[in-house]
């Protein structure tokens, strides 16, 4: 039960660009080899802010799924699916809403920020207020303990931890919990039982995080323990009741410094992006026409890389000798700007070539993507249903 499980979602904003690749997707591709991974298109989350443009959601979703596959997210390694195809997320969202204080939602920093920023839209809706809670449901329903996100999402993960804690506190108290936990300890066998008690005491009395870790490892290895007993003992180390929902950790991804074709951060709203599936000649042209150091009016004028957006791209793509060649050549007017851009063009095209090739199959045969997403949805539903059974039961909704 305590396997490391990774979950992350992305709102379907349409075709992805190099900023998404360097900021998020490259990391997903790496994680899928290290952990059990679930990646999903957060189409309901898109509706919280784009409720008035439902027509673009579906196309954006398929485009994004193709981009993930193109970037190397591998459906045989990771489970990829669409949020709304696993309606259990909505059920958990509703059930969690029963114990979510309004003040907690109003205090999430993204709530007021976004409301003030997106002034062209009325975001004083129930759905928008509940955005972080829906995200909590996305995470908690898989008992995922690691969530790769950028800095901006950290308050949402923190919020999710608080919700999990509150839920466990309210519903994890079964009658006779202590006696059951004590009985479960005996089932560990004498040696393990003694170790478990030592870890627990050390954690409860001194807050020793290593002791907590030690107890968890010990429980992981105790194969003979029934699931219910294991959950009790996980909860009992921390003094509380049964752990029904797992508190996740943010897996911080370093902010992508991927610059756009104007030197600012690459973003759709700045119109400075290079799409993952753009044609090579379009990309070549975009880079060839990029602005450079304004001081280099003529080929013979020396320039300063620090004042040039092309240099930002060299920092991402070029090795030391090449960067030296740029700095010296630019400052001495030894190289021209087009000459300087060529290695960047080559590097971007080389990076995107395998993506274009992978994408081709999916563009030609959309049923391939549909079936990958359908399989992923089925797998996700199975996992989600396991958690929902426990959640319904402790909330008095078992009806057998
Ligand atoms: N809110 C996230 C974002 O804007 C997207 C998201 C929705 C998400 N549900 C999630 C991310 C669950 C991680 C886990 O980037
Ligand atoms: Fe920019 Fe390169 Fe031209 Fe210098 S030589 S201004 S770094 S493009």
Short mmCIF file of C-alpha atoms and ligand atoms in Angstrom, two decimals:
data_model
loop_
_atom_site.label_atom_id
_atom_site.label_comp_id
_atom_site.label_asym_id
_atom_site.label_seq_id
_atom_site.Cartn_x
_atom_site.Cartn_y
_atom_site.Cartn_z
CA UNK A 1 0.00 0.00 0.00
CA UNK A 2 2.85 2.44 0.66
CA UNK A 3 4.40 2.35 -2.77
CA UNK A 4 5.63 5.66 -4.02
CA UNK A 5 2.98 6.90 -6.35
CA UNK A 6 3.28 10.02 -8.44
CA UNK A 7 0.37 12.03 -9.78
CA UNK A 8 0.21 15.20 -11.78
CA UNK A 9 -2.27 16.96 -13.98
CA UNK A 10 -2.20 19.68 -16.58
CA UNK A 11 -5.02 21.88 -17.75
CA UNK A 12 -5.73 21.46 -21.47
CA UNK A 13 -4.39 24.75 -22.77
CA UNK A 14 -3.75 23.46 -26.30
CA UNK A 15 -0.58 22.56 -28.16
CA UNK A 16 2.44 22.59 -25.87
CA UNK A 17 5.73 24.40 -26.40
CA UNK A 18 9.38 24.05 -25.44
CA UNK A 19 8.71 25.78 -22.11
CA UNK A 20 6.34 22.95 -21.14
CA UNK A 21 8.89 20.40 -22.29
CA UNK A 22 11.79 21.79 -20.29
CA UNK A 23 9.63 22.76 -17.32
CA UNK A 24 7.37 19.73 -16.91
CA UNK A 25 7.38 16.98 -19.51
CA UNK A 26 11.08 16.15 -19.41
CA UNK A 27 10.64 15.58 -15.69
CA UNK A 28 7.57 13.36 -16.18
CA UNK A 29 9.47 11.25 -18.68
CA UNK A 30 12.20 10.73 -16.11
CA UNK A 31 9.79 10.03 -13.23
CA UNK A 32 7.90 7.36 -15.15
CA UNK A 33 11.00 5.14 -14.95
CA UNK A 34 11.44 5.71 -11.23
CA UNK A 35 7.93 5.53 -9.81
CA UNK A 36 4.41 4.40 -10.50
CA UNK A 37 3.07 7.45 -12.34
CA UNK A 38 -0.37 8.80 -13.19
CA UNK A 39 -0.70 11.80 -15.49
CA UNK A 40 -4.03 13.30 -16.43
CA UNK A 41 -5.64 16.09 -18.40
CA UNK A 42 -7.44 18.32 -15.90
CA UNK A 43 -10.40 19.18 -18.12
CA UNK A 44 -12.72 20.00 -15.20
CA UNK A 45 -10.12 22.39 -13.88
CA UNK A 46 -10.08 24.09 -17.26
CA UNK A 47 -13.82 24.65 -16.96
CA UNK A 48 -13.44 26.46 -13.64
CA UNK A 49 -11.93 29.40 -15.52
CA UNK A 50 -13.02 28.68 -19.12
CA UNK A 51 -16.63 27.71 -18.53
CA UNK A 52 -17.64 30.00 -21.37
CA UNK A 53 -15.50 28.30 -24.05
CA UNK A 54 -16.44 24.64 -23.88
CA UNK A 55 -15.81 24.24 -27.61
CA UNK A 56 -12.02 24.32 -27.24
CA UNK A 57 -11.69 21.85 -24.37
CA UNK A 58 -11.91 18.68 -26.39
CA UNK A 59 -9.48 19.68 -29.12
CA UNK A 60 -7.04 21.01 -26.56
CA UNK A 61 -7.26 17.78 -24.63
CA UNK A 62 -6.41 15.56 -27.60
CA UNK A 63 -3.64 17.91 -28.75
CA UNK A 64 -2.15 17.86 -25.31
CA UNK A 65 -2.33 14.08 -25.05
CA UNK A 66 -0.48 13.79 -28.36
CA UNK A 67 2.17 16.21 -27.13
CA UNK A 68 2.71 14.16 -23.99
CA UNK A 69 3.17 11.01 -26.04
CA UNK A 70 5.40 12.86 -28.47
CA UNK A 71 7.57 14.13 -25.63
CA UNK A 72 8.13 10.56 -24.49
CA UNK A 73 5.50 9.92 -21.86
CA UNK A 74 5.11 6.20 -22.37
CA UNK A 75 1.72 4.56 -21.84
CA UNK A 76 3.42 1.28 -20.96
CA UNK A 77 5.22 3.04 -18.09
CA UNK A 78 2.72 5.66 -16.94
CA UNK A 79 -1.06 5.75 -16.74
CA UNK A 80 -2.43 8.66 -18.74
CA UNK A 81 -6.08 9.64 -18.69
CA UNK A 82 -8.66 12.40 -18.71
CA UNK A 83 -9.96 13.64 -15.38
CA UNK A 84 -13.65 13.72 -16.34
CA UNK A 85 -13.40 10.08 -17.47
CA UNK A 86 -12.89 9.11 -13.83
CA UNK A 87 -16.02 10.53 -12.21
CA UNK A 88 -14.83 9.26 -8.83
CA UNK A 89 -12.77 12.47 -8.66
CA UNK A 90 -16.04 14.42 -8.59
CA UNK A 91 -17.54 12.14 -5.99
CA UNK A 92 -14.54 12.56 -3.71
CA UNK A 93 -14.58 16.31 -4.33
CA UNK A 94 -18.20 16.42 -3.17
CA UNK A 95 -17.59 14.28 -0.11
CA UNK A 96 -14.52 16.28 0.89
CA UNK A 97 -16.53 19.47 0.51
CA UNK A 98 -18.58 18.39 3.54
CA UNK A 99 -15.60 18.88 5.84
CA UNK A 100 -13.87 21.75 4.07
CA UNK A 101 -14.12 25.06 5.93
CA UNK A 102 -14.92 27.91 3.54
CA UNK A 103 -12.19 30.00 5.13
CA UNK A 104 -9.53 27.49 4.07
CA UNK A 105 -10.55 27.89 0.43
CA UNK A 106 -10.81 31.66 0.61
CA UNK A 107 -7.32 31.85 2.08
CA UNK A 108 -5.60 29.88 -0.73
CA UNK A 109 -3.38 32.57 -2.31
CA UNK A 110 -4.21 31.67 -5.93
CA UNK A 111 -7.88 32.39 -5.29
CA UNK A 112 -7.72 36.14 -4.82
CA UNK A 113 -4.69 36.54 -7.14
CA UNK A 114 -6.41 34.95 -10.11
CA UNK A 115 -9.69 36.68 -9.42
CA UNK A 116 -7.91 40.03 -9.50
CA UNK A 117 -5.81 39.13 -12.55
CA UNK A 118 -8.50 37.67 -14.78
CA UNK A 119 -10.77 40.69 -14.63
CA UNK A 120 -12.46 39.97 -17.97
CA UNK A 121 -14.19 37.02 -16.36
CA UNK A 122 -16.52 36.57 -13.43
CA UNK A 123 -14.67 34.15 -11.21
CA UNK A 124 -16.84 34.55 -8.15
CA UNK A 125 -18.21 31.08 -8.81
CA UNK A 126 -18.59 28.04 -6.62
CA UNK A 127 -16.48 25.99 -9.04
CA UNK A 128 -13.58 28.40 -9.01
CA UNK A 129 -13.54 28.65 -5.23
CA UNK A 130 -13.43 24.86 -5.14
CA UNK A 131 -10.51 24.58 -7.58
CA UNK A 132 -7.98 23.56 -4.89
CA UNK A 133 -10.39 21.05 -3.38
CA UNK A 134 -10.93 19.38 -6.74
CA UNK A 135 -7.16 19.20 -7.03
CA UNK A 136 -7.01 17.62 -3.57
CA UNK A 137 -9.50 15.00 -4.70
CA UNK A 138 -7.35 14.32 -7.81
CA UNK A 139 -4.40 13.57 -5.59
CA UNK A 140 -5.99 11.90 -2.56
CA UNK A 141 -8.11 9.52 -4.61
CA UNK A 142 -4.92 7.72 -5.71
CA UNK A 143 -3.26 7.91 -2.31
CA UNK A 144 -0.41 9.44 -4.25
CA UNK A 145 2.41 10.64 -2.05
CA UNK A 146 4.43 12.64 -4.58
CA UNK A 147 3.14 15.43 -6.74
CA UNK A 148 5.52 17.02 -9.24
CA UNK A 149 4.48 20.66 -9.56
CA UNK A 150 5.95 24.10 -9.94
CA UNK A 151 6.39 26.59 -7.11
CA UNK A 152 2.99 28.22 -7.82
CA UNK A 153 1.17 25.00 -6.91
CA UNK A 154 2.76 24.50 -3.51
CA UNK A 155 -0.15 26.14 -1.61
CA UNK A 156 -2.50 23.64 -3.29
CA UNK A 157 -0.42 20.70 -2.09
CA UNK A 158 -0.24 22.18 1.40
CA UNK A 159 -4.02 22.59 1.31
CA UNK A 160 -4.37 18.96 0.21
CA UNK A 161 -2.30 17.82 3.18
CA UNK A 162 -4.56 19.73 5.53
CA UNK A 163 -7.66 18.21 3.99
CA UNK A 164 -6.20 14.70 4.29
CA UNK A 165 -5.32 15.32 7.92
CA UNK A 166 -8.76 16.66 8.69
CA UNK A 167 -10.44 13.77 6.94
CA UNK A 168 -8.35 11.20 8.82
CA UNK A 169 -9.02 13.02 12.04
CA UNK A 170 -12.78 13.12 11.56
CA UNK A 171 -13.31 9.67 10.02
CA UNK A 172 -10.26 7.68 11.07
CA UNK A 173 -11.55 7.19 14.60
CA UNK A 174 -13.18 3.82 14.68
CA UNK A 175 -14.62 2.52 17.95
CA UNK A 176 -11.96 0.71 19.93
CA UNK A 177 -9.15 2.03 17.71
CA UNK A 178 -6.47 1.78 20.41
CA UNK A 179 -7.30 -1.81 21.32
CA UNK A 180 -7.34 -2.81 17.66
CA UNK A 181 -4.01 -1.10 17.07
CA UNK A 182 -2.50 -2.80 20.12
CA UNK A 183 -3.79 -6.16 18.88
CA UNK A 184 -2.29 -5.45 15.46
CA UNK A 185 1.11 -4.74 17.02
CA UNK A 186 1.11 -8.20 18.55
CA UNK A 187 0.63 -9.67 15.09
CA UNK A 188 3.94 -8.16 14.03
CA UNK A 189 5.87 -10.74 16.03
CA UNK A 190 7.91 -10.03 19.15
CA UNK A 191 10.95 -8.42 17.55
CA UNK A 192 9.12 -6.17 15.13
CA UNK A 193 6.54 -5.27 17.77
CA UNK A 194 9.30 -4.06 20.10
CA UNK A 195 10.92 -2.04 17.31
CA UNK A 196 7.59 -0.56 16.28
CA UNK A 197 6.90 0.58 19.85
CA UNK A 198 10.37 2.08 20.14
CA UNK A 199 9.94 4.05 16.91
CA UNK A 200 6.48 5.18 17.93
CA UNK A 201 7.59 6.40 21.34
CA UNK A 202 10.56 8.19 19.86
CA UNK A 203 8.35 9.90 17.30
CA UNK A 204 5.58 10.84 19.71
CA UNK A 205 7.92 12.06 22.45
CA UNK A 206 10.65 13.69 20.42
CA UNK A 207 9.07 14.24 17.01
CA UNK A 208 11.95 12.27 15.50
CA UNK A 209 11.17 12.09 11.77
CA UNK A 210 13.63 9.23 11.31
CA UNK A 211 11.72 7.18 13.83
CA UNK A 212 8.54 7.79 11.85
CA UNK A 213 10.31 6.72 8.68
CA UNK A 214 11.67 3.66 10.48
CA UNK A 215 8.22 2.61 11.64
CA UNK A 216 6.83 3.02 8.15
CA UNK A 217 9.59 0.93 6.63
CA UNK A 218 9.00 -1.74 9.19
CA UNK A 219 5.29 -1.85 8.33
CA UNK A 220 6.08 -1.97 4.63
CA UNK A 221 8.10 -5.12 5.22
CA UNK A 222 5.52 -6.79 7.45
CA UNK A 223 3.94 -8.88 4.71
CA UNK A 224 1.61 -10.88 6.94
CA UNK A 225 -0.34 -7.84 8.11
CA UNK A 226 -3.92 -7.39 6.87
CA UNK A 227 -4.62 -4.12 5.08
CA UNK A 228 -6.86 -2.72 7.82
CA UNK A 229 -4.27 -3.49 10.50
CA UNK A 230 -1.56 -1.92 8.44
CA UNK A 231 -3.56 1.29 8.05
CA UNK A 232 -4.25 1.33 11.77
CA UNK A 233 -0.59 0.97 12.60
CA UNK A 234 0.40 3.67 10.11
CA UNK A 235 -2.02 5.98 11.89
CA UNK A 236 -1.09 4.81 15.36
CA UNK A 237 2.59 5.80 14.97
CA UNK A 238 1.46 9.38 14.73
CA UNK A 239 -0.91 8.99 17.64
CA UNK A 240 -4.05 9.52 15.57
CA UNK A 241 -6.61 7.20 14.07
CA UNK A 242 -6.59 5.13 10.93
CA UNK A 243 -4.90 6.71 7.90
CA UNK A 244 -7.52 6.64 5.16
CA UNK A 245 -6.12 9.35 2.92
CA UNK A 246 -2.38 9.77 2.41
CA UNK A 247 -0.73 13.17 2.86
CA UNK A 248 1.15 14.00 -0.34
CA UNK A 249 4.44 15.83 -0.77
CA UNK A 250 5.19 18.33 -3.49
CA UNK A 251 8.03 17.18 -5.73
CA UNK A 252 9.28 20.59 -6.71
CA UNK A 253 10.38 20.96 -10.28
CA UNK A 254 12.89 23.74 -10.78
CA UNK A 255 11.19 26.65 -12.52
CA UNK A 256 11.82 26.41 -16.24
CA UNK A 257 14.05 29.17 -17.45
CA UNK A 258 13.19 28.39 -21.01
CA UNK A 259 13.29 31.73 -22.79
CA UNK A 260 10.99 32.52 -25.67
CA UNK A 261 11.96 34.05 -28.98
CA UNK A 262 11.96 37.52 -27.40
CA UNK A 263 14.04 36.65 -24.34
CA UNK A 264 11.05 36.71 -21.96
CA UNK A 265 9.79 33.47 -20.39
CA UNK A 266 8.23 31.31 -23.10
CA UNK A 267 4.48 31.63 -22.86
CA UNK A 268 1.41 31.53 -25.05
CA UNK A 269 0.38 34.97 -23.84
CA UNK A 270 3.64 36.57 -25.05
CA UNK A 271 3.40 34.99 -28.50
CA UNK A 272 7.07 33.97 -28.25
CA UNK A 273 6.84 30.22 -28.26
CA UNK A 274 8.22 27.33 -30.22
CA UNK A 275 5.63 24.57 -30.40
CA UNK A 276 6.68 20.97 -29.92
CA UNK A 277 5.18 19.94 -33.22
CA UNK A 278 5.86 23.00 -35.33
CA UNK A 279 7.35 22.53 -38.82
CA UNK A 280 11.16 22.78 -38.94
CA UNK A 281 11.10 25.60 -41.47
CA UNK A 282 8.70 27.61 -39.31
CA UNK A 283 10.97 27.12 -36.29
CA UNK A 284 14.04 28.01 -38.33
CA UNK A 285 12.39 31.20 -39.44
CA UNK A 286 11.29 32.10 -35.91
CA UNK A 287 14.84 31.81 -34.64
CA UNK A 288 16.43 33.50 -37.66
CA UNK A 289 14.20 36.53 -37.16
CA UNK A 290 14.71 36.70 -33.40
CA UNK A 291 15.83 40.11 -32.16
CA UNK A 292 19.47 40.29 -31.03
CA UNK A 293 21.53 42.83 -29.10
CA UNK A 294 20.14 46.14 -30.43
CA UNK A 295 23.68 47.56 -30.43
CA UNK A 296 24.61 45.27 -33.32
CA UNK A 297 23.14 47.28 -36.14
CA UNK A 298 25.78 46.34 -38.67
CA UNK A 299 27.69 43.08 -38.98
CA UNK A 300 30.86 44.92 -37.96
CA UNK A 301 29.36 46.30 -34.69
CA UNK A 302 30.44 44.30 -31.65
CA UNK A 303 27.67 43.00 -29.39
CA UNK A 304 27.07 41.79 -25.86
CA UNK A 305 25.49 38.34 -25.37
CA UNK A 306 24.02 39.34 -22.01
CA UNK A 307 21.79 41.77 -23.87
CA UNK A 308 20.66 39.22 -26.46
CA UNK A 309 17.77 36.72 -26.24
CA UNK A 310 19.66 34.30 -28.50
CA UNK A 311 22.28 33.96 -25.78
CA UNK A 312 19.55 32.75 -23.42
CA UNK A 313 18.94 29.89 -25.82
CA UNK A 314 22.66 29.10 -25.99
CA UNK A 315 22.58 28.80 -22.21
CA UNK A 316 19.98 26.04 -22.56
CA UNK A 317 21.44 24.21 -25.54
CA UNK A 318 25.17 24.85 -25.97
CA UNK A 319 28.22 23.33 -24.36
CA UNK A 320 31.11 25.35 -22.94
CA UNK A 321 33.28 25.61 -26.08
CA UNK A 322 30.30 26.73 -28.12
CA UNK A 323 29.31 29.32 -25.53
CA UNK A 324 32.89 30.60 -25.53
CA UNK A 325 32.75 30.86 -29.34
CA UNK A 326 29.57 32.95 -29.03
CA UNK A 327 30.90 35.28 -26.36
CA UNK A 328 34.20 35.93 -28.10
CA UNK A 329 32.73 36.11 -31.58
CA UNK A 330 29.93 38.45 -30.51
CA UNK A 331 32.10 40.84 -28.52
CA UNK A 332 34.72 41.06 -31.26
CA UNK A 333 32.20 41.12 -34.13
CA UNK A 334 34.00 38.00 -35.32
CA UNK A 335 30.75 36.16 -36.01
CA UNK A 336 27.47 37.34 -37.48
CA UNK A 337 24.15 36.90 -35.71
CA UNK A 338 22.82 34.37 -38.23
CA UNK A 339 25.99 32.36 -37.80
CA UNK A 340 25.49 32.52 -34.05
CA UNK A 341 21.88 31.36 -34.31
CA UNK A 342 22.60 28.32 -36.44
CA UNK A 343 23.78 26.01 -33.63
CA UNK A 344 20.66 26.93 -31.66
CA UNK A 345 18.45 26.15 -34.63
CA UNK A 346 20.23 22.82 -35.04
CA UNK A 347 19.86 21.96 -31.36
CA UNK A 348 16.14 22.82 -31.21
CA UNK A 349 15.40 20.88 -34.39
CA UNK A 350 17.39 17.88 -33.13
CA UNK A 351 15.50 17.94 -29.86
CA UNK A 352 12.12 18.13 -31.56
CA UNK A 353 12.79 15.62 -34.35
CA UNK A 354 12.02 12.48 -32.36
CA UNK A 355 8.91 14.18 -30.97
CA UNK A 356 7.60 14.98 -34.43
CA UNK A 357 8.26 11.42 -35.48
CA UNK A 358 6.46 9.95 -32.48
CA UNK A 359 3.54 12.34 -32.93
CA UNK A 360 3.06 11.37 -36.56
CA UNK A 361 1.49 7.97 -35.78
CA UNK A 362 -0.97 9.55 -33.42
CA UNK A 363 -1.92 12.36 -35.75
CA UNK A 364 -2.53 9.92 -38.57
CA UNK A 365 -4.52 7.54 -36.44
CA UNK A 366 -6.48 9.32 -33.70
CA UNK A 367 -7.98 6.04 -32.54
CA UNK A 368 -4.56 5.14 -31.11
CA UNK A 369 -4.68 8.07 -28.70
CA UNK A 370 -8.31 7.37 -27.88
CA UNK A 371 -7.49 3.82 -26.90
CA UNK A 372 -4.45 4.79 -24.81
CA UNK A 373 -6.60 7.28 -22.93
CA UNK A 374 -9.40 4.75 -22.53
CA UNK A 375 -7.00 2.15 -21.09
CA UNK A 376 -5.51 4.74 -18.77
CA UNK A 377 -8.97 5.76 -17.61
CA UNK A 378 -9.85 2.18 -16.79
CA UNK A 379 -6.70 1.67 -14.75
CA UNK A 380 -7.23 4.96 -12.95
CA UNK A 381 -10.85 4.07 -12.17
CA UNK A 382 -9.79 0.82 -10.53
CA UNK A 383 -7.35 2.61 -8.25
CA UNK A 384 -9.81 5.41 -7.53
CA UNK A 385 -12.54 2.94 -6.67
CA UNK A 386 -10.35 1.27 -4.04
CA UNK A 387 -10.05 4.55 -2.16
CA UNK A 388 -13.69 5.44 -2.69
CA UNK A 389 -14.83 2.19 -1.11
CA UNK A 390 -13.00 3.14 2.09
CA UNK A 391 -14.17 6.74 1.95
CA UNK A 392 -17.82 5.81 1.43
CA UNK A 393 -17.64 3.29 4.21
CA UNK A 394 -16.28 5.67 6.85
CA UNK A 395 -18.75 8.34 5.76
CA UNK A 396 -21.71 6.07 6.36
CA UNK A 397 -22.45 5.31 2.71
CA UNK A 398 -21.73 1.61 2.44
CA UNK A 399 -25.27 0.23 1.94
CA UNK A 400 -24.62 -3.47 1.84
N1 LIG B 1 -3.66 23.06 -10.79
C1 LIG B 1 -2.65 22.43 -11.58
C2 LIG B 1 -1.99 23.47 -12.49
O1 LIG B 1 -2.61 24.45 -12.81
C3 LIG B 1 -3.22 21.31 -12.43
C4 LIG B 1 -3.72 20.18 -11.59
C5 LIG B 1 -5.01 19.81 -11.40
C6 LIG B 1 -2.93 19.27 -10.83
N2 LIG B 1 -5.09 18.72 -10.58
C7 LIG B 1 -3.82 18.38 -10.21
C8 LIG B 1 -1.55 19.15 -10.63
C9 LIG B 1 -3.37 17.37 -9.35
C10 LIG B 1 -1.09 18.14 -9.78
C11 LIG B 1 -2.00 17.26 -9.16
O2 LIG B 1 -0.88 23.27 -12.90
FE1 LIG B 2 23.16 37.74 -30.04
FE2 LIG B 2 24.80 35.97 -31.09
FE3 LIG B 2 24.24 38.25 -32.38
FE4 LIG B 2 25.72 38.28 -30.21
S1 LIG B 2 26.23 37.30 -32.14
S2 LIG B 2 24.04 39.64 -30.68
S3 LIG B 2 24.81 36.67 -29.00
S4 LIG B 2 22.84 36.57 -31.90
#
